[in-house]
Short mmCIF file of C-alpha atoms and ligand atoms in Angstrom, two decimals:
data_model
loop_
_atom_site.label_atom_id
_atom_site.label_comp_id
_atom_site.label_asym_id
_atom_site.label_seq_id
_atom_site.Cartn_x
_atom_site.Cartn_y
_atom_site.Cartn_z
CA UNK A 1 31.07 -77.37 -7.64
CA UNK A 2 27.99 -76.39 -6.01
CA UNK A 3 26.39 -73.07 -7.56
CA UNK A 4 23.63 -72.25 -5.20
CA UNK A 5 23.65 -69.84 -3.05
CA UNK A 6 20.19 -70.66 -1.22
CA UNK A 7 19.47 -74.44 0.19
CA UNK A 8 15.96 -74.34 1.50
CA UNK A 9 15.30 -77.80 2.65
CA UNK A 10 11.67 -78.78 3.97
CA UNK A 11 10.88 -75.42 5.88
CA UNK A 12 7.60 -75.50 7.45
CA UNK A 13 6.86 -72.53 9.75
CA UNK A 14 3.24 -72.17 11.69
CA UNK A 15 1.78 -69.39 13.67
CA UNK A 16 -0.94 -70.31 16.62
CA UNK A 17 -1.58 -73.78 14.63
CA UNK A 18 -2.15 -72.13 11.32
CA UNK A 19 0.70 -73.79 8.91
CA UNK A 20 1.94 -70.41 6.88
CA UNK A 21 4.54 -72.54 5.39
CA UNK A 22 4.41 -76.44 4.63
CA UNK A 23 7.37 -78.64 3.80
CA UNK A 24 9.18 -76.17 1.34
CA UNK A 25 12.20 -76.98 -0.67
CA UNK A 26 14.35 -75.03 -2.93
CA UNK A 27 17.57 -73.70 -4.31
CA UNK A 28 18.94 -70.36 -5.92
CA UNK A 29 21.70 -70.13 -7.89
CA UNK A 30 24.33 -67.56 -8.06
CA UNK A 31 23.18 -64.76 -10.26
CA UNK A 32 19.24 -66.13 -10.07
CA UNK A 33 16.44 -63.65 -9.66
CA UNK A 34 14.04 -65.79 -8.05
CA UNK A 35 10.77 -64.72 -7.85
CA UNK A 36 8.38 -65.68 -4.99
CA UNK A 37 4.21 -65.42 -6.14
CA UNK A 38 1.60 -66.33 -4.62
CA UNK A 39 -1.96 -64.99 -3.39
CA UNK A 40 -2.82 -63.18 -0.14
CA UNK A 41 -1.94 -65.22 2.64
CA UNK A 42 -0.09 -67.91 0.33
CA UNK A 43 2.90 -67.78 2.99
CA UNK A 44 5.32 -64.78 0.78
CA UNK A 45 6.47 -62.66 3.91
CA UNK A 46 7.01 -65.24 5.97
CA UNK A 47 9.04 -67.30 3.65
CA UNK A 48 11.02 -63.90 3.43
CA UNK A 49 11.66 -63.43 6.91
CA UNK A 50 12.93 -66.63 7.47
CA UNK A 51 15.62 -66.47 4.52
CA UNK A 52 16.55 -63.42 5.86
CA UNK A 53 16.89 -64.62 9.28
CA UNK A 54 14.61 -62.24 11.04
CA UNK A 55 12.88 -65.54 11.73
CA UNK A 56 13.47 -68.97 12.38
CA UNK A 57 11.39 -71.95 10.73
CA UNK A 58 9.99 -74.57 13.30
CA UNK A 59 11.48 -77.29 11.28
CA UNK A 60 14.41 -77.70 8.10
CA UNK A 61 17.25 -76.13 7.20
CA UNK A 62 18.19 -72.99 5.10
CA UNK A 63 21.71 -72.51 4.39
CA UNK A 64 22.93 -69.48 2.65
CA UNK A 65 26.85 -69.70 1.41
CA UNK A 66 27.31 -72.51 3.22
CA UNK A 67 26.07 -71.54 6.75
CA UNK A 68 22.99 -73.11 8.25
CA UNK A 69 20.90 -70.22 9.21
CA UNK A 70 18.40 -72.17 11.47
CA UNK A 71 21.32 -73.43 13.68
CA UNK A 72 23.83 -70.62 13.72
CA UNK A 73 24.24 -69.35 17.02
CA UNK A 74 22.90 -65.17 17.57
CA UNK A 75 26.14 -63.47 16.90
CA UNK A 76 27.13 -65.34 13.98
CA UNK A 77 23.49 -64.57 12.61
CA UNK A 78 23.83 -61.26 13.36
CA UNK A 79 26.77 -60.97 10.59
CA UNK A 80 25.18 -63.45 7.88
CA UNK A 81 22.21 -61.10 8.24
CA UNK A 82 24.37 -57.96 7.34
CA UNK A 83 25.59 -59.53 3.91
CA UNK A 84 21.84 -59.77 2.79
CA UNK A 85 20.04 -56.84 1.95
CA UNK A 86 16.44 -55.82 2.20
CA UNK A 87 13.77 -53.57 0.05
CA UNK A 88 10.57 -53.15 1.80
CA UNK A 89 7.40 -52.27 -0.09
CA UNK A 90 7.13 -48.88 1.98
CA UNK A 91 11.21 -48.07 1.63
CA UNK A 92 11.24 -47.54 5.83
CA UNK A 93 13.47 -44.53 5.24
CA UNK A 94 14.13 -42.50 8.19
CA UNK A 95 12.29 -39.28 7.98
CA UNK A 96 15.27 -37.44 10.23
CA UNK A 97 18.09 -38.49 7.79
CA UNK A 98 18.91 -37.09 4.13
CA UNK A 99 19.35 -39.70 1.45
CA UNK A 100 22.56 -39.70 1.74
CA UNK A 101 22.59 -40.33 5.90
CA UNK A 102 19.97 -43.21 5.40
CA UNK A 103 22.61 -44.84 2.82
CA UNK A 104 25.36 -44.20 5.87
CA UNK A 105 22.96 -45.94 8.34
CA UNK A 106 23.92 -49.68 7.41
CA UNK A 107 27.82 -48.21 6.46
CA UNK A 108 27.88 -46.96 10.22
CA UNK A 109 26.44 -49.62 12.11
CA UNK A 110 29.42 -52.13 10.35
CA UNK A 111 32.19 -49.50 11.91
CA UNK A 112 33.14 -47.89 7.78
CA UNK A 113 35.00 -45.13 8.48
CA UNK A 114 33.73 -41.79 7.61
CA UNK A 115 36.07 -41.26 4.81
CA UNK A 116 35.24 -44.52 3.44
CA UNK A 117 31.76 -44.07 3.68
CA UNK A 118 31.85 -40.71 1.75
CA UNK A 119 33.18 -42.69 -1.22
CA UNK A 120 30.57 -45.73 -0.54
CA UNK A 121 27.64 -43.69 -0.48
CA UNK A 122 28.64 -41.38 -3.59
CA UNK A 123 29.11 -44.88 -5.50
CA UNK A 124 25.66 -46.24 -4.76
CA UNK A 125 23.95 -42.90 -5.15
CA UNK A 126 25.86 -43.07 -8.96
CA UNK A 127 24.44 -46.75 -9.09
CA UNK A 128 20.61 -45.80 -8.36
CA UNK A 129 20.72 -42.39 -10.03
CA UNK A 130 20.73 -40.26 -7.47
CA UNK A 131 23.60 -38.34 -7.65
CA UNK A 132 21.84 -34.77 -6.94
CA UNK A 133 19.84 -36.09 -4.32
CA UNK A 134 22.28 -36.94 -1.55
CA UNK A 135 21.36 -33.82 0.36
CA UNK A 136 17.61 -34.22 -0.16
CA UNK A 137 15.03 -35.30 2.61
CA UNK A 138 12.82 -38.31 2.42
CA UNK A 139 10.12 -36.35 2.45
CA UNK A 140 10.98 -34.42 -0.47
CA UNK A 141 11.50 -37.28 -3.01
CA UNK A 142 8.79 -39.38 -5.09
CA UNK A 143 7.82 -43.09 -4.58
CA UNK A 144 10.32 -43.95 -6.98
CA UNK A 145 12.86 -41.77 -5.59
CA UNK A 146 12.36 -43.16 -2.11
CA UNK A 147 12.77 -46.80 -3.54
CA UNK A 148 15.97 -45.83 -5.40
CA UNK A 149 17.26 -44.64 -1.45
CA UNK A 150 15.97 -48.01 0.16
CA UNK A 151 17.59 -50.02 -2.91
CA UNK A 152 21.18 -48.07 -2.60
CA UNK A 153 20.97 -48.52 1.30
CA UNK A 154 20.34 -52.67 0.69
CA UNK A 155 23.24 -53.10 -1.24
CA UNK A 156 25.49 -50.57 0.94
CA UNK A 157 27.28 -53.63 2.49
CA UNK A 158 27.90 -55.11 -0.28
CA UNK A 159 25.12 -58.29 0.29
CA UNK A 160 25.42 -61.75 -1.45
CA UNK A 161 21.66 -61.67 -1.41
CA UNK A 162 19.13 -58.76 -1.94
CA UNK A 163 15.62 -59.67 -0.47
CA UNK A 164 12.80 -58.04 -1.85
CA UNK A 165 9.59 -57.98 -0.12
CA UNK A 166 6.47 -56.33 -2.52
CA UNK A 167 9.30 -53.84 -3.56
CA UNK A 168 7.42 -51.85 -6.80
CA UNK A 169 3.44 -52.77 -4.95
CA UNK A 170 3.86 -49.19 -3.43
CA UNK A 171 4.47 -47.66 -7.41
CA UNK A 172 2.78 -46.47 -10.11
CA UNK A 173 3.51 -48.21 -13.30
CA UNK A 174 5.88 -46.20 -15.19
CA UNK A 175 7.91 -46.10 -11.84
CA UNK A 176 7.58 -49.62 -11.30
CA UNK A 177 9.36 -50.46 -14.99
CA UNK A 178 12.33 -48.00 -13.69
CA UNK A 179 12.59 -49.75 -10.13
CA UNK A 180 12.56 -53.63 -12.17
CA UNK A 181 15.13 -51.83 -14.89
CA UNK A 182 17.12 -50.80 -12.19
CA UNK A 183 16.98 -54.01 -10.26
CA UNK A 184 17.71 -56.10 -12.96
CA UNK A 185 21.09 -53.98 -14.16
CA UNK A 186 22.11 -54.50 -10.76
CA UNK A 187 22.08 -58.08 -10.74
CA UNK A 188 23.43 -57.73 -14.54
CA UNK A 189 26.34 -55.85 -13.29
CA UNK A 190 27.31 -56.51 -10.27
CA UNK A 191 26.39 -60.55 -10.50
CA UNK A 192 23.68 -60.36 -7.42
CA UNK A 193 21.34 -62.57 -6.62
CA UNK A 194 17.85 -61.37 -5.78
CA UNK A 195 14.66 -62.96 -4.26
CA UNK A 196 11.81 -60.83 -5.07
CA UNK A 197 8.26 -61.50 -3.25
CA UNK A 198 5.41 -59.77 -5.27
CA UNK A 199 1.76 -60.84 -6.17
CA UNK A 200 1.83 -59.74 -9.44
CA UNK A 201 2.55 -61.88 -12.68
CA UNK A 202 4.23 -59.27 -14.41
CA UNK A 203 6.86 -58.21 -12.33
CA UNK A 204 7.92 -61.83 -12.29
CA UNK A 205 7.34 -62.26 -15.63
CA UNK A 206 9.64 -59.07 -16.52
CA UNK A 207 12.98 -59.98 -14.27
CA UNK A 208 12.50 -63.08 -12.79
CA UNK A 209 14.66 -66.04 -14.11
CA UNK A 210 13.27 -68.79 -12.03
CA UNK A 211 9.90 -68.72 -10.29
CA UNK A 212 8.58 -70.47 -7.20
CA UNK A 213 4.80 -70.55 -6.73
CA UNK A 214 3.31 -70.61 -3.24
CA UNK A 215 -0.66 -71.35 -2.50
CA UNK A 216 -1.95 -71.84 1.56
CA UNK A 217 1.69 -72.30 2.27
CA UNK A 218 2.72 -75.57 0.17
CA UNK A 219 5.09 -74.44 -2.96
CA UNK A 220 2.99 -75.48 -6.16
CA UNK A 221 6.05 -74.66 -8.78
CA UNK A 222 9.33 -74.05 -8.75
CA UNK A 223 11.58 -73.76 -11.89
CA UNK A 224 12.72 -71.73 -14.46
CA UNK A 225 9.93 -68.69 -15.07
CA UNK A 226 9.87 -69.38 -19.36
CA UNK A 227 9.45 -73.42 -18.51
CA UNK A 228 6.83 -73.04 -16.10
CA UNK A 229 5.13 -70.07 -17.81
CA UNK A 230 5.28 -71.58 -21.37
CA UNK A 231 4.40 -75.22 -19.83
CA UNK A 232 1.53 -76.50 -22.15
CA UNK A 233 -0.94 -77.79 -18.85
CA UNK A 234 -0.46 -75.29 -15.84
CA UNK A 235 -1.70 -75.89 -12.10
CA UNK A 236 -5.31 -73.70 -11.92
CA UNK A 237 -3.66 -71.34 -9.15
CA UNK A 238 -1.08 -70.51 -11.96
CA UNK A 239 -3.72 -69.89 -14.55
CA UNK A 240 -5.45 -68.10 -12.17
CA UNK A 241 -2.31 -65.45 -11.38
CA UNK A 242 -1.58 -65.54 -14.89
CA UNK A 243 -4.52 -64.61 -16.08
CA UNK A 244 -4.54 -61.01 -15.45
CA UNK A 245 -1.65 -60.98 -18.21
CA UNK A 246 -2.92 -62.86 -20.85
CA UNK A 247 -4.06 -62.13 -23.68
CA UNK A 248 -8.36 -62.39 -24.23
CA UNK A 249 -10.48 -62.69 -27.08
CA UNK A 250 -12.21 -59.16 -27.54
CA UNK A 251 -15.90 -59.14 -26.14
CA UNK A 252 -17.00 -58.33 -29.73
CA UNK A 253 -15.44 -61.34 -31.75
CA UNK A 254 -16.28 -63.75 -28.06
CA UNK A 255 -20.02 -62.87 -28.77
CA UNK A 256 -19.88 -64.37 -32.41
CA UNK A 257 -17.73 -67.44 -31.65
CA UNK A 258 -18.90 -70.93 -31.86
CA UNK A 259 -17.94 -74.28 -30.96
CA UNK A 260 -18.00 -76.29 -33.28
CA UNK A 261 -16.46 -75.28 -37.24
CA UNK A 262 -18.78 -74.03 -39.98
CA UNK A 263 -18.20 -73.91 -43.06
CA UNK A 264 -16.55 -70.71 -44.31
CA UNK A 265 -15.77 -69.57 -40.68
CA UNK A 266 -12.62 -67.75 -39.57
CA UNK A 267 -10.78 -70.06 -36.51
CA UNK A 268 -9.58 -68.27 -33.58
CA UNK A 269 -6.56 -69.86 -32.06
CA UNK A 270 -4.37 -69.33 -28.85
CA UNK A 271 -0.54 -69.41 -30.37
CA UNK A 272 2.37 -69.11 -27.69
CA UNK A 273 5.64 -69.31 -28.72
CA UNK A 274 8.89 -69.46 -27.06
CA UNK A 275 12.57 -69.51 -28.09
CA UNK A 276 13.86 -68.47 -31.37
CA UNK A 277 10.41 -69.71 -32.48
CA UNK A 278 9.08 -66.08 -30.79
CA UNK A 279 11.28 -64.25 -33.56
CA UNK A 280 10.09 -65.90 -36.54
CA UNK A 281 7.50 -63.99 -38.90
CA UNK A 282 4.88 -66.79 -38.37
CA UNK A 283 1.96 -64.95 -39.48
CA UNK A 284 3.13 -63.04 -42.35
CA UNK A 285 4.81 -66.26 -43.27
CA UNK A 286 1.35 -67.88 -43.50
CA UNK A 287 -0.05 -65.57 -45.72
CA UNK A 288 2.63 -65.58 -48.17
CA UNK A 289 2.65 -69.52 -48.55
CA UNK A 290 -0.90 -70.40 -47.62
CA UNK A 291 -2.64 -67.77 -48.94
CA UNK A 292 -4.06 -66.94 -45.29
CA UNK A 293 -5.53 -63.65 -43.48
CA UNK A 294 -4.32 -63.71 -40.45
CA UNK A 295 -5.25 -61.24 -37.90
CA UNK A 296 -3.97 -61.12 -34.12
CA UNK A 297 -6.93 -59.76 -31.94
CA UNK A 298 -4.71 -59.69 -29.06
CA UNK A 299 -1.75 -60.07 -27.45
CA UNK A 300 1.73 -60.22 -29.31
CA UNK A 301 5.17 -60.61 -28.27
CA UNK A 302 6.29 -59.88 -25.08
CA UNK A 303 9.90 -60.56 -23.06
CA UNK A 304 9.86 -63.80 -20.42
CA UNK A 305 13.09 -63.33 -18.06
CA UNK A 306 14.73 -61.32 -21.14
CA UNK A 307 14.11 -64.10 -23.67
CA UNK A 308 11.05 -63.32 -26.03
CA UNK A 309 8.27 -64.87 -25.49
CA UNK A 310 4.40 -64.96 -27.97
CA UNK A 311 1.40 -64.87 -26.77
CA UNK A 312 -1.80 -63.89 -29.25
CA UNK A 313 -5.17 -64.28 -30.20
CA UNK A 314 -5.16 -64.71 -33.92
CA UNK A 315 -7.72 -64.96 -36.24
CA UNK A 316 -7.48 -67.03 -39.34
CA UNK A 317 -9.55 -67.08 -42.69
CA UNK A 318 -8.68 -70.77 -43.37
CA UNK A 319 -7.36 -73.70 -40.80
CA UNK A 320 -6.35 -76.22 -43.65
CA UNK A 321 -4.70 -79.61 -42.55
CA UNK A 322 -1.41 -77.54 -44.12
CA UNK A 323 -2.02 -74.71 -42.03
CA UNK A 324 -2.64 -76.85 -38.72
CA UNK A 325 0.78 -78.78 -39.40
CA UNK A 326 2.70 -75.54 -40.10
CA UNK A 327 1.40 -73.64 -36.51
CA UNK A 328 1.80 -77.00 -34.80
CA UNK A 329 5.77 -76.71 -35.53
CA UNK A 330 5.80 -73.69 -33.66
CA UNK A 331 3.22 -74.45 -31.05
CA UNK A 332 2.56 -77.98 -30.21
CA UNK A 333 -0.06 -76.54 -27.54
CA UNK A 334 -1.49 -74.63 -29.78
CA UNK A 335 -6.00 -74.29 -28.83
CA UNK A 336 -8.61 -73.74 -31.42
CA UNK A 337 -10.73 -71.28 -28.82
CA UNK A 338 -13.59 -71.57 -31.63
CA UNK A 339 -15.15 -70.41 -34.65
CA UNK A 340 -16.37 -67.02 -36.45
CA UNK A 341 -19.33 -67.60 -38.98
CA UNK A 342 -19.11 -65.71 -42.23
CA UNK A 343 -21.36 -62.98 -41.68
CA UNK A 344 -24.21 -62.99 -44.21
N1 ATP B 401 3.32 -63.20 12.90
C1 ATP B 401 2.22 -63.88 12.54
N2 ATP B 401 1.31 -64.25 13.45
C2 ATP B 401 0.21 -64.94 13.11
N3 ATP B 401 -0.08 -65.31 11.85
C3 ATP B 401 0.78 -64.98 10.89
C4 ATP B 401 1.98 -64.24 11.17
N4 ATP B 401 2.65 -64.05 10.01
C5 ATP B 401 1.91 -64.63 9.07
N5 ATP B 401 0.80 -65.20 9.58
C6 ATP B 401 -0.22 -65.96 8.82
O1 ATP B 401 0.45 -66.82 7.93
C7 ATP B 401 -0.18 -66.83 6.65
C8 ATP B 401 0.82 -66.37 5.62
O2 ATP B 401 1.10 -64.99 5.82
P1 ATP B 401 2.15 -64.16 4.95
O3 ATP B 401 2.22 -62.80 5.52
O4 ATP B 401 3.39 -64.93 4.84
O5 ATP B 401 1.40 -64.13 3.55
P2 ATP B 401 1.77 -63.30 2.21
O6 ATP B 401 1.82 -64.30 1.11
O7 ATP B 401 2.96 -62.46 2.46
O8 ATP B 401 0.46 -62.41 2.03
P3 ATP B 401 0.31 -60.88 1.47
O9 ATP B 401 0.33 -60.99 -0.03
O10 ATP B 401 -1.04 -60.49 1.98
O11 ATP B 401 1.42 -60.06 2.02
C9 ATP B 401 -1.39 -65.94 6.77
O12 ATP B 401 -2.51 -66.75 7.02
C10 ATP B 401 -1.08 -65.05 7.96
O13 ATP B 401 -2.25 -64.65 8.61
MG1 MG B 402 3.29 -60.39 2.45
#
């Protein structure tokens, strides 16, 4: 049986002879939250727009449950397009509507009955935690708030897909964690399948199971987020997005370091580890049966698509043969990133 929900077979989509999006191909998977990186310009909205059929690719296919969105004739589009849902980066709530009439909006316009709706909209304000709010303007209600409207009004229909374009760029950080909680319960619970655009590593890194890369529209990775994140060589325009969440070696200890070992010289290292291998006690571990100090200057462990995932800066007082073996078991990639002198 075939699990995906999303064929996209060699889209390419251009705009005045400008190639936004070049040869792309990809599948998602019931249940998948797929996130979609890439830099300014890297081809993210319009990608978007086509899989949610506000737009048509000039060549390939993109079939969603089975139906070819790029030859479906208008009315039949016009339904596919109601069982996929949308979040916007700037909610579009409608400023002459409570929260509870923008939720109705999307119940209306599919003929629900107003009894029905009443029940609807009291469910999905209980889903997004705003039961108080129904009566509330939009104008009256925080970022988060807002998003939590937009959100409930995406999944009034109940979609097969939620599209998410930049959904938590518009928040501050603490609101941002409650939008991505919120997000992934919903897919948790009720089974749905998201594709979430965003230009920042960390959302992706926080919800998304499988990750597609885009860079001057051609797709540079695609795969699931712990493989490609935890791959040992990565492509520099994943470095480069990556780096803003990595882990660095502290200015201070950077100054001292040297390339080449000395004797009596702490080793700094770069140790990622994925896996069960994330749980272990791997430093204390080393200083129980080797003796070691073994200090982490930055970093620690951190959750990849809710499996744990290791990433730290450690200094060591010794880097033994014994020592090298040991680390290796848990980090074949492991990188020496250089040498501390004793200070004298
Ligand atoms: N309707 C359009 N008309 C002309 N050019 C367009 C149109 N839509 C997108 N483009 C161009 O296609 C390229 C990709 O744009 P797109 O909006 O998909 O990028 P993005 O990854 O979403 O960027 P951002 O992170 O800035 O939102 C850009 O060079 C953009 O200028
Ligand atoms: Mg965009």
């Amino acid at each position: 049986m075939d699990v995906s929900l999303v064929q996209v077979s060699n889209i390419s989509r251009s705009f005045g002879g400008h190639l936004a999006l070049d040869d792309i191909s990809f599948t998602v998977a019931r249940g998948e939250i797929l996130g979609v990186i890439g830099r300014s310009g890297a081809g993210k909205s319009s990608l978007l727009r086509c899989l949610g059929a506000l737009d048509r690719p000039d060549a390939g296919h993109i079939v969603i449950e089975g139906h070819n969105l790029t030859t479906l004739p208008q009315g039949q589009l016009v339904s596919l397009r109601r069982r996929i849902g949308f979040v916007f980066q700037h909610f579009n709530l409608l400023g002459s509507r409570t929260v509870a009439g923008n939720i109705s909006l999307p119940l209306e316009i599919a003929g629900m009955p107003r009894a029905q709706r009443r029940k609807r909209i009291a469910e999905l304000l209980s889903l997004v935690g705003l039961s108080d709010h129904a009566h509330k303007w939009p104008a009256q209600l925080s970022g988060g708030q807002k998003q939590r409207v937009g959100i409930a009004r995406a999944l009034a229909n109940a979609p097969v897909l939620l599209l998410c374009d930049e959904a938590t760029s518009a928040l501050d950080p603490e609101t941002t964690t409650s939008i991505l909680d919120l997000l992934a319960r919903i897919n948790r619970e009720l089974g749905l399948t998201i594709i979430m655009i965003t230009h920042e590593m960390d959302v992706i890194r926080r919800i998304a199971t499988h990750l597609v890369i885009l860079d001057h529209g051609h797709m540079i990775e695609n795969g699931p987020t712990l493989d490609i994140l935890g791959a040992d060589t990565q492509s520099p325009v994943t470095q480069a997005l990556l780096s803003e969440t990595q882990p660095r070696v502290p200015p201070a200890i950077r100054a001292k370091l040297v390339e080449t070992p000395v004797p009596g010289a702490h080793v700094v290292i770069r140790l990622r580890m994925g896996g069960t291998a994330a749980d272990q006690p791997v430093l204390s571990t080393l200083g129980q049966r080797f003796g070691v100090d073994a200090i982490v200057l930055a970093g620690g462990t951190n959750e990849i698509a809710g499996q744990p995932f290791a990433d730290m800066i450690v200094c060591l007082s010794d880097y033994s043969t014994e020592i090298q073996d040991f680390l290796h078991g848990f980090d074949p990639s492991l990188k020496v990133l250089g040498y501390v002198p004793a200070d004298h």
